[in-house]
Amino acid sequence: MSSELRRAADQLRRASRVTVLTGAGVSAASGVHFRVEELATLEAFARDPRLVWEWYEWRRHLVAACRPNRAHHVLAAWSRLYPRFTLITQNVDGLHERAGTRNAVQFHGSLWDLRCAESCAGSPERWRDETVPFPSLPPCCPHCGGLARPGVVWFGEPIEPAVMERAVAGLECDVCVVVGTSAVVYPAAGLADEAQRRGAFTIEINPEPTEATRRFDLAIVGRAEEVLEKLQIGDRLI
C-alpha cells in the first residue's frame, strides 16, 4: 500500500464524522459519461423545451441501464459504518441512492425528479417519476397542467436553500473526501475548503491532479473505484 493510502486509511479509521463530495468520476465506471453545457440551461429550455426533454429522456434511458459500481458500494458501506456520515453528490444519476447510501445530499438534483416549470403552488413541489420513456414529451405538471421541467440545477441557477443547508451542516466533520471531481465549479468547489477551515482533514481522489489539488491535506491519484476499494474490506476500513 502506498504512503498516501496508508495516511488516508489512518485518518478514516480515527474519524467518527466523515463527509464525501462526489462528482462525475465516481459514475464513470458505471458507464455514465455526459457533457451537459449546451442544453442544461434555463435559456435552452425556454427556447425549445421539447429538445431539452428529448435530451433528458435519452439520458434517463441510458442511466436506467447503468448499475452502481464498486465506488458507490464502498461509499454506501461507509454511510453505515460512521456515526455521522454525509455524502454530497454533484451527480444527478441517482446511483448513490440505488447503492443504498444513507444521508445523501443531491446537490444538483436528480434526473428522476420533476417540478413545475411555472413554479405553481402545487404540492409536492417536486415529484419522482422513473417512467422511461415518458408517454409524451414534454411532460406536464400534475398540479396545474403546465409544462414540467427536470428537477436538476442548471448552469446559472442557485442551489436550493434547504439543500445548501444540509450540505453545509455536513462540513462539520473530521475528514472530508472529494472523489471524482475537479472541484472548480462553485459553490460545490468551496465545500472542501470550508470543511478544512472548520478543522477537517481533506483528501482528494482523482485520476490526475486538478487545479485544487494543492489545497488538500492529502491527494491520491487513481480511479475512484480502485482507490476506494483499497480502503474498504466488507463493511470495515483497512
PDB file of C-alpha atoms in Angstrom:
ATOM      1  CA  MET A   1       0.000   0.000   0.000  1.00  0.00           C
ATOM      2  CA  SER A   2       1.286   3.468  -0.876  1.00  0.00           C
ATOM      3  CA  SER A   3       2.088   6.013   1.812  1.00  0.00           C
ATOM      4  CA  GLU A   4      -0.842   8.155   0.635  1.00  0.00           C
ATOM      5  CA  LEU A   5      -3.282   5.257   1.042  1.00  0.00           C
ATOM      6  CA  ARG A   6      -1.871   4.489   4.495  1.00  0.00           C
ATOM      7  CA  ARG A   7      -2.339   8.108   5.578  1.00  0.00           C
ATOM      8  CA  ALA A   8      -5.876   8.173   4.228  1.00  0.00           C
ATOM      9  CA  ALA A   9      -6.750   4.885   5.921  1.00  0.00           C
ATOM     10  CA  ASP A  10      -5.323   6.143   9.217  1.00  0.00           C
ATOM     11  CA  GLN A  11      -7.379   9.339   9.088  1.00  0.00           C
ATOM     12  CA  LEU A  12     -10.548   7.448   8.165  1.00  0.00           C
ATOM     13  CA  ARG A  13     -10.072   4.836  10.899  1.00  0.00           C
ATOM     14  CA  ARG A  14      -9.789   7.560  13.548  1.00  0.00           C
ATOM     15  CA  ALA A  15     -12.738   9.602  12.303  1.00  0.00           C
ATOM     16  CA  SER A  16     -16.314   9.457  13.537  1.00  0.00           C
ATOM     17  CA  ARG A  17     -17.659  12.224  11.275  1.00  0.00           C
ATOM     18  CA  VAL A  18     -16.957  11.800   7.567  1.00  0.00           C
ATOM     19  CA  THR A  19     -18.236  13.807   4.614  1.00  0.00           C
ATOM     20  CA  VAL A  20     -17.689  12.817   0.977  1.00  0.00           C
ATOM     21  CA  LEU A  21     -18.170  15.052  -2.071  1.00  0.00           C
ATOM     22  CA  THR A  22     -18.527  13.133  -5.335  1.00  0.00           C
ATOM     23  CA  GLY A  23     -18.533  14.120  -8.991  1.00  0.00           C
ATOM     24  CA  ALA A  24     -18.707  12.565 -12.426  1.00  0.00           C
ATOM     25  CA  GLY A  25     -15.592  10.441 -11.905  1.00  0.00           C
ATOM     26  CA  VAL A  26     -17.446   8.226  -9.437  1.00  0.00           C
ATOM     27  CA  SER A  27     -20.077   7.227 -12.012  1.00  0.00           C
ATOM     28  CA  ALA A  28     -17.643   6.876 -14.928  1.00  0.00           C
ATOM     29  CA  ALA A  29     -17.062   3.170 -14.255  1.00  0.00           C
ATOM     30  CA  SER A  30     -20.831   2.638 -14.448  1.00  0.00           C
ATOM     31  CA  GLY A  31     -20.811   3.975 -17.988  1.00  0.00           C
ATOM     32  CA  VAL A  32     -22.257   7.408 -17.207  1.00  0.00           C
ATOM     33  CA  HIS A  33     -20.479   9.969 -19.417  1.00  0.00           C
ATOM     34  CA  PHE A  34     -22.266  13.207 -20.224  1.00  0.00           C
ATOM     35  CA  ARG A  35     -21.282  16.719 -21.190  1.00  0.00           C
ATOM     36  CA  VAL A  36     -24.149  18.979 -20.229  1.00  0.00           C
ATOM     37  CA  GLU A  37     -23.035  22.511 -21.035  1.00  0.00           C
ATOM     38  CA  GLU A  38     -25.161  23.127 -24.126  1.00  0.00           C
ATOM     39  CA  LEU A  39     -28.658  22.079 -23.074  1.00  0.00           C
ATOM     40  CA  ALA A  40     -28.561  22.268 -19.270  1.00  0.00           C
ATOM     41  CA  THR A  41     -29.641  25.901 -19.067  1.00  0.00           C
ATOM     42  CA  LEU A  42     -32.878  27.726 -18.436  1.00  0.00           C
ATOM     43  CA  GLU A  43     -32.326  29.614 -21.700  1.00  0.00           C
ATOM     44  CA  ALA A  44     -32.150  26.381 -23.718  1.00  0.00           C
ATOM     45  CA  PHE A  45     -35.338  25.147 -22.060  1.00  0.00           C
ATOM     46  CA  ALA A  46     -37.139  28.413 -22.798  1.00  0.00           C
ATOM     47  CA  ARG A  47     -36.078  28.216 -26.468  1.00  0.00           C
ATOM     48  CA  ASP A  48     -37.041  24.614 -27.060  1.00  0.00           C
ATOM     49  CA  PRO A  49     -38.418  22.627 -24.110  1.00  0.00           C
ATOM     50  CA  ARG A  50     -39.107  19.585 -26.276  1.00  0.00           C
ATOM     51  CA  LEU A  51     -35.487  19.406 -27.455  1.00  0.00           C
ATOM     52  CA  VAL A  52     -34.211  19.666 -23.884  1.00  0.00           C
ATOM     53  CA  TRP A  53     -36.641  16.994 -22.731  1.00  0.00           C
ATOM     54  CA  GLU A  54     -35.631  14.699 -25.606  1.00  0.00           C
ATOM     55  CA  TRP A  55     -32.047  15.004 -24.391  1.00  0.00           C
ATOM     56  CA  TYR A  56     -33.034  14.286 -20.777  1.00  0.00           C
ATOM     57  CA  GLU A  57     -35.172  11.387 -21.936  1.00  0.00           C
ATOM     58  CA  TRP A  58     -32.077   9.947 -23.677  1.00  0.00           C
ATOM     59  CA  ARG A  59     -30.013  10.430 -20.513  1.00  0.00           C
ATOM     60  CA  ARG A  60     -32.660   8.785 -18.355  1.00  0.00           C
ATOM     61  CA  HIS A  61     -32.798   5.829 -20.764  1.00  0.00           C
ATOM     62  CA  LEU A  62     -29.018   5.336 -20.583  1.00  0.00           C
ATOM     63  CA  VAL A  63     -28.757   5.794 -16.820  1.00  0.00           C
ATOM     64  CA  ALA A  64     -31.647   3.380 -16.198  1.00  0.00           C
ATOM     65  CA  ALA A  65     -29.473   0.637 -17.710  1.00  0.00           C
ATOM     66  CA  CYS A  66     -26.441   1.527 -15.559  1.00  0.00           C
ATOM     67  CA  ARG A  67     -25.625  -0.063 -12.227  1.00  0.00           C
ATOM     68  CA  PRO A  68     -23.773   1.297  -9.200  1.00  0.00           C
ATOM     69  CA  ASN A  69     -20.084   0.417  -9.368  1.00  0.00           C
ATOM     70  CA  ARG A  70     -17.661  -0.505  -6.601  1.00  0.00           C
ATOM     71  CA  ALA A  71     -17.121   3.148  -5.639  1.00  0.00           C
ATOM     72  CA  HIS A  72     -20.844   3.609  -4.989  1.00  0.00           C
ATOM     73  CA  HIS A  73     -20.992   0.435  -2.903  1.00  0.00           C
ATOM     74  CA  VAL A  74     -17.940   1.331  -0.812  1.00  0.00           C
ATOM     75  CA  LEU A  75     -19.396   4.749  -0.018  1.00  0.00           C
ATOM     76  CA  ALA A  76     -22.727   3.119   0.850  1.00  0.00           C
ATOM     77  CA  ALA A  77     -20.819   0.905   3.305  1.00  0.00           C
ATOM     78  CA  TRP A  78     -19.162   3.999   4.794  1.00  0.00           C
ATOM     79  CA  SER A  79     -22.586   5.535   5.332  1.00  0.00           C
ATOM     80  CA  ARG A  80     -23.435   2.576   7.591  1.00  0.00           C
ATOM     81  CA  LEU A  81     -20.039   2.495   9.262  1.00  0.00           C
ATOM     82  CA  TYR A  82     -19.681   6.051  10.547  1.00  0.00           C
ATOM     83  CA  PRO A  83     -21.845   7.502  13.325  1.00  0.00           C
ATOM     84  CA  ARG A  84     -22.138  10.700  11.314  1.00  0.00           C
ATOM     85  CA  PHE A  85     -21.789  10.476   7.550  1.00  0.00           C
ATOM     86  CA  THR A  86     -22.824  12.873   4.802  1.00  0.00           C
ATOM     87  CA  LEU A  87     -22.469  12.298   1.076  1.00  0.00           C
ATOM     88  CA  ILE A  88     -22.802  15.367  -1.133  1.00  0.00           C
ATOM     89  CA  THR A  89     -23.025  14.428  -4.787  1.00  0.00           C
ATOM     90  CA  GLN A  90     -22.917  16.663  -7.825  1.00  0.00           C
ATOM     91  CA  ASN A  91     -24.177  13.738  -9.916  1.00  0.00           C
ATOM     92  CA  VAL A  92     -27.832  13.581 -10.921  1.00  0.00           C
ATOM     93  CA  ASP A  93     -27.902   9.896 -11.922  1.00  0.00           C
ATOM     94  CA  GLY A  94     -29.228   8.530  -8.608  1.00  0.00           C
ATOM     95  CA  LEU A  95     -26.625   5.745  -8.436  1.00  0.00           C
ATOM     96  CA  HIS A  96     -25.612   6.559  -4.844  1.00  0.00           C
ATOM     97  CA  GLU A  97     -29.248   6.183  -3.839  1.00  0.00           C
ATOM     98  CA  ARG A  98     -29.542   2.881  -5.700  1.00  0.00           C
ATOM     99  CA  ALA A  99     -26.414   1.617  -3.934  1.00  0.00           C
ATOM    100  CA  GLY A 100     -28.109   2.255  -0.582  1.00  0.00           C
ATOM    101  CA  THR A 101     -26.131   5.277   0.610  1.00  0.00           C
ATOM    102  CA  ARG A 102     -27.608   6.902   3.689  1.00  0.00           C
ATOM    103  CA  ASN A 103     -27.827  10.680   4.124  1.00  0.00           C
ATOM    104  CA  ALA A 104     -27.022  11.540   0.512  1.00  0.00           C
ATOM    105  CA  VAL A 105     -27.432  15.191  -0.471  1.00  0.00           C
ATOM    106  CA  GLN A 106     -28.232  15.560  -4.176  1.00  0.00           C
ATOM    107  CA  PHE A 107     -26.534  18.921  -4.612  1.00  0.00           C
ATOM    108  CA  HIS A 108     -27.607  19.372  -8.229  1.00  0.00           C
ATOM    109  CA  GLY A 109     -30.911  17.487  -8.045  1.00  0.00           C
ATOM    110  CA  SER A 110     -31.889  14.273  -9.799  1.00  0.00           C
ATOM    111  CA  LEU A 111     -32.725  13.071 -13.296  1.00  0.00           C
ATOM    112  CA  TRP A 112     -35.634  11.208 -11.741  1.00  0.00           C
ATOM    113  CA  ASP A 113     -37.288  14.253 -10.168  1.00  0.00           C
ATOM    114  CA  LEU A 114     -39.546  16.721 -11.957  1.00  0.00           C
ATOM    115  CA  ARG A 115     -41.011  20.067 -10.953  1.00  0.00           C
ATOM    116  CA  CYS A 116     -43.348  22.647 -12.433  1.00  0.00           C
ATOM    117  CA  ALA A 117     -41.611  24.961 -14.903  1.00  0.00           C
ATOM    118  CA  GLU A 118     -44.006  27.731 -13.856  1.00  0.00           C
ATOM    119  CA  SER A 119     -43.385  27.206 -10.110  1.00  0.00           C
ATOM    120  CA  CYS A 120     -47.082  26.700  -9.395  1.00  0.00           C
ATOM    121  CA  ALA A 121     -48.280  26.298  -5.820  1.00  0.00           C
ATOM    122  CA  GLY A 122     -48.970  22.577  -6.187  1.00  0.00           C
ATOM    123  CA  SER A 123     -47.733  20.138  -3.548  1.00  0.00           C
ATOM    124  CA  PRO A 124     -45.400  18.361  -3.543  1.00  0.00           C
ATOM    125  CA  GLU A 125     -43.213  20.909  -5.298  1.00  0.00           C
ATOM    126  CA  ARG A 126     -41.088  18.051  -6.697  1.00  0.00           C
ATOM    127  CA  TRP A 127     -42.205  14.584  -7.648  1.00  0.00           C
ATOM    128  CA  ARG A 128     -40.416  11.370  -8.592  1.00  0.00           C
ATOM    129  CA  ASP A 129     -41.120   9.838 -11.985  1.00  0.00           C
ATOM    130  CA  GLU A 130     -38.926   6.975 -13.179  1.00  0.00           C
ATOM    131  CA  THR A 131     -41.011   6.310 -16.293  1.00  0.00           C
ATOM    132  CA  VAL A 132     -38.800   5.546 -19.315  1.00  0.00           C
ATOM    133  CA  PRO A 133     -39.893   6.584 -21.839  1.00  0.00           C
ATOM    134  CA  PHE A 134     -42.489   9.211 -20.984  1.00  0.00           C
ATOM    135  CA  PRO A 135     -45.869   8.640 -22.690  1.00  0.00           C
ATOM    136  CA  SER A 136     -45.467  12.048 -24.341  1.00  0.00           C
ATOM    137  CA  LEU A 137     -42.963  14.897 -24.428  1.00  0.00           C
ATOM    138  CA  PRO A 138     -42.667  17.321 -22.852  1.00  0.00           C
ATOM    139  CA  PRO A 139     -44.281  16.028 -19.623  1.00  0.00           C
ATOM    140  CA  CYS A 140     -46.799  18.175 -17.765  1.00  0.00           C
ATOM    141  CA  CYS A 141     -47.182  19.308 -14.168  1.00  0.00           C
ATOM    142  CA  PRO A 142     -49.835  17.140 -12.452  1.00  0.00           C
ATOM    143  CA  HIS A 143     -50.968  20.100 -10.357  1.00  0.00           C
ATOM    144  CA  CYS A 144     -51.587  22.865 -12.902  1.00  0.00           C
ATOM    145  CA  GLY A 145     -51.285  21.062 -16.243  1.00  0.00           C
ATOM    146  CA  GLY A 146     -48.468  23.346 -17.338  1.00  0.00           C
ATOM    147  CA  LEU A 147     -45.007  22.388 -18.512  1.00  0.00           C
ATOM    148  CA  ALA A 148     -42.806  20.294 -16.219  1.00  0.00           C
ATOM    149  CA  ARG A 149     -39.025  20.570 -16.148  1.00  0.00           C
ATOM    150  CA  PRO A 150     -36.257  18.275 -14.907  1.00  0.00           C
ATOM    151  CA  GLY A 151     -35.647  18.535 -11.169  1.00  0.00           C
ATOM    152  CA  VAL A 152     -31.991  19.441 -11.636  1.00  0.00           C
ATOM    153  CA  VAL A 153     -29.932  22.573 -11.105  1.00  0.00           C
ATOM    154  CA  TRP A 154     -28.995  24.112 -14.425  1.00  0.00           C
ATOM    155  CA  PHE A 155     -25.992  26.334 -15.121  1.00  0.00           C
ATOM    156  CA  GLY A 156     -26.585  29.770 -13.655  1.00  0.00           C
ATOM    157  CA  GLU A 157     -29.248  28.587 -11.192  1.00  0.00           C
ATOM    158  CA  PRO A 158     -28.740  28.746  -7.415  1.00  0.00           C
ATOM    159  CA  ILE A 159     -28.638  25.716  -5.169  1.00  0.00           C
ATOM    160  CA  GLU A 160     -31.890  25.338  -3.264  1.00  0.00           C
ATOM    161  CA  PRO A 161     -31.538  26.772   0.278  1.00  0.00           C
ATOM    162  CA  ALA A 162     -32.610  23.545   2.018  1.00  0.00           C
ATOM    163  CA  VAL A 163     -30.061  21.543   0.002  1.00  0.00           C
ATOM    164  CA  MET A 164     -27.294  24.034   0.752  1.00  0.00           C
ATOM    165  CA  GLU A 165     -28.196  23.922   4.438  1.00  0.00           C
ATOM    166  CA  ARG A 166     -27.809  20.138   4.541  1.00  0.00           C
ATOM    167  CA  ALA A 167     -24.504  20.314   2.655  1.00  0.00           C
ATOM    168  CA  VAL A 168     -23.075  22.989   4.953  1.00  0.00           C
ATOM    169  CA  ALA A 169     -24.148  21.026   8.034  1.00  0.00           C
ATOM    170  CA  GLY A 170     -22.069  18.122   6.737  1.00  0.00           C
ATOM    171  CA  LEU A 171     -18.924  20.245   6.713  1.00  0.00           C
ATOM    172  CA  GLU A 172     -18.643  19.844  10.481  1.00  0.00           C
ATOM    173  CA  CYS A 173     -16.603  16.685  10.062  1.00  0.00           C
ATOM    174  CA  ASP A 174     -13.296  15.039  10.939  1.00  0.00           C
ATOM    175  CA  VAL A 175     -12.447  14.001   7.371  1.00  0.00           C
ATOM    176  CA  CYS A 176     -13.725  15.401   4.073  1.00  0.00           C
ATOM    177  CA  VAL A 177     -13.061  13.263   0.988  1.00  0.00           C
ATOM    178  CA  VAL A 178     -13.501  14.701  -2.505  1.00  0.00           C
ATOM    179  CA  VAL A 179     -13.800  11.982  -5.168  1.00  0.00           C
ATOM    180  CA  GLY A 180     -14.061  12.180  -8.938  1.00  0.00           C
ATOM    181  CA  THR A 181     -14.492  15.914  -9.320  1.00  0.00           C
ATOM    182  CA  SER A 182     -12.176  18.744 -10.308  1.00  0.00           C
ATOM    183  CA  ALA A 183     -13.811  20.911  -7.611  1.00  0.00           C
ATOM    184  CA  VAL A 184     -13.501  24.105  -9.627  1.00  0.00           C
ATOM    185  CA  VAL A 185     -17.197  24.927 -10.175  1.00  0.00           C
ATOM    186  CA  TYR A 186     -18.747  26.908  -7.349  1.00  0.00           C
ATOM    187  CA  PRO A 187     -20.472  26.634  -4.966  1.00  0.00           C
ATOM    188  CA  ALA A 188     -19.516  22.936  -4.781  1.00  0.00           C
ATOM    189  CA  ALA A 189     -15.847  23.849  -5.221  1.00  0.00           C
ATOM    190  CA  GLY A 190     -15.834  25.752  -1.940  1.00  0.00           C
ATOM    191  CA  LEU A 191     -17.203  22.960   0.237  1.00  0.00           C
ATOM    192  CA  ALA A 192     -13.915  21.156   0.913  1.00  0.00           C
ATOM    193  CA  ASP A 193     -12.167  24.453   1.647  1.00  0.00           C
ATOM    194  CA  GLU A 194     -14.870  25.324   4.164  1.00  0.00           C
ATOM    195  CA  ALA A 195     -14.612  21.889   5.792  1.00  0.00           C
ATOM    196  CA  GLN A 196     -10.860  22.408   6.082  1.00  0.00           C
ATOM    197  CA  ARG A 197     -11.380  25.817   7.700  1.00  0.00           C
ATOM    198  CA  ARG A 198     -13.606  24.107  10.237  1.00  0.00           C
ATOM    199  CA  GLY A 199     -10.842  21.657  11.117  1.00  0.00           C
ATOM    200  CA  ALA A 200     -11.403  18.703   8.787  1.00  0.00           C
ATOM    201  CA  PHE A 201      -8.579  16.717   7.211  1.00  0.00           C
ATOM    202  CA  THR A 202      -9.210  16.917   3.459  1.00  0.00           C
ATOM    203  CA  ILE A 203      -8.453  14.174   0.920  1.00  0.00           C
ATOM    204  CA  GLU A 204      -8.696  14.371  -2.865  1.00  0.00           C
ATOM    205  CA  ILE A 205      -9.070  11.222  -5.019  1.00  0.00           C
ATOM    206  CA  ASN A 206      -8.832  11.797  -8.773  1.00  0.00           C
ATOM    207  CA  PRO A 207      -7.224  10.099 -11.805  1.00  0.00           C
ATOM    208  CA  GLU A 208      -4.899  13.089 -12.192  1.00  0.00           C
ATOM    209  CA  PRO A 209      -4.063  16.263 -10.258  1.00  0.00           C
ATOM    210  CA  THR A 210      -6.539  19.136 -10.519  1.00  0.00           C
ATOM    211  CA  GLU A 211      -6.365  22.881 -10.064  1.00  0.00           C
ATOM    212  CA  ALA A 212      -7.496  22.336  -6.481  1.00  0.00           C
ATOM    213  CA  THR A 213      -5.030  19.553  -5.563  1.00  0.00           C
ATOM    214  CA  ARG A 214      -2.559  21.779  -3.737  1.00  0.00           C
ATOM    215  CA  ARG A 215      -5.278  22.938  -1.330  1.00  0.00           C
ATOM    216  CA  PHE A 216      -5.913  19.439   0.052  1.00  0.00           C
ATOM    217  CA  ASP A 217      -4.099  17.915   3.009  1.00  0.00           C
ATOM    218  CA  LEU A 218      -3.651  14.703   1.014  1.00  0.00           C
ATOM    219  CA  ALA A 219      -4.090  13.835  -2.663  1.00  0.00           C
ATOM    220  CA  ILE A 220      -4.332  10.300  -4.057  1.00  0.00           C
ATOM    221  CA  VAL A 221      -4.027   9.764  -7.800  1.00  0.00           C
ATOM    222  CA  GLY A 222      -6.225   6.967  -9.108  1.00  0.00           C
ATOM    223  CA  ARG A 223      -9.668   5.970 -10.319  1.00  0.00           C
ATOM    224  CA  ALA A 224     -12.412   6.354  -7.741  1.00  0.00           C
ATOM    225  CA  GLU A 225     -13.496   2.719  -7.675  1.00  0.00           C
ATOM    226  CA  GLU A 226      -9.912   1.424  -7.469  1.00  0.00           C
ATOM    227  CA  VAL A 227      -8.779   3.721  -4.659  1.00  0.00           C
ATOM    228  CA  LEU A 228     -11.937   3.352  -2.578  1.00  0.00           C
ATOM    229  CA  GLU A 229     -11.838  -0.429  -2.920  1.00  0.00           C
ATOM    230  CA  LYS A 230      -8.327  -0.414  -1.451  1.00  0.00           C
ATOM    231  CA  LEU A 231      -9.647   1.481   1.564  1.00  0.00           C
ATOM    232  CA  GLN A 232     -12.532  -0.903   2.229  1.00  0.00           C
ATOM    233  CA  ILE A 233     -12.902  -4.568   3.097  1.00  0.00           C
ATOM    234  CA  GLY A 234     -16.523  -5.542   3.561  1.00  0.00           C
ATOM    235  CA  ASP A 235     -18.011  -3.000   5.951  1.00  0.00           C
ATOM    236  CA  ARG A 236     -14.641  -2.278   7.546  1.00  0.00           C
ATOM    237  CA  LEU A 237     -11.861   0.122   6.707  1.00  0.00           C
ATOM    238  CA  ILE A 238      -8.450  -1.429   6.210  1.00  0.00           C
TER     239      ILE A 238
END
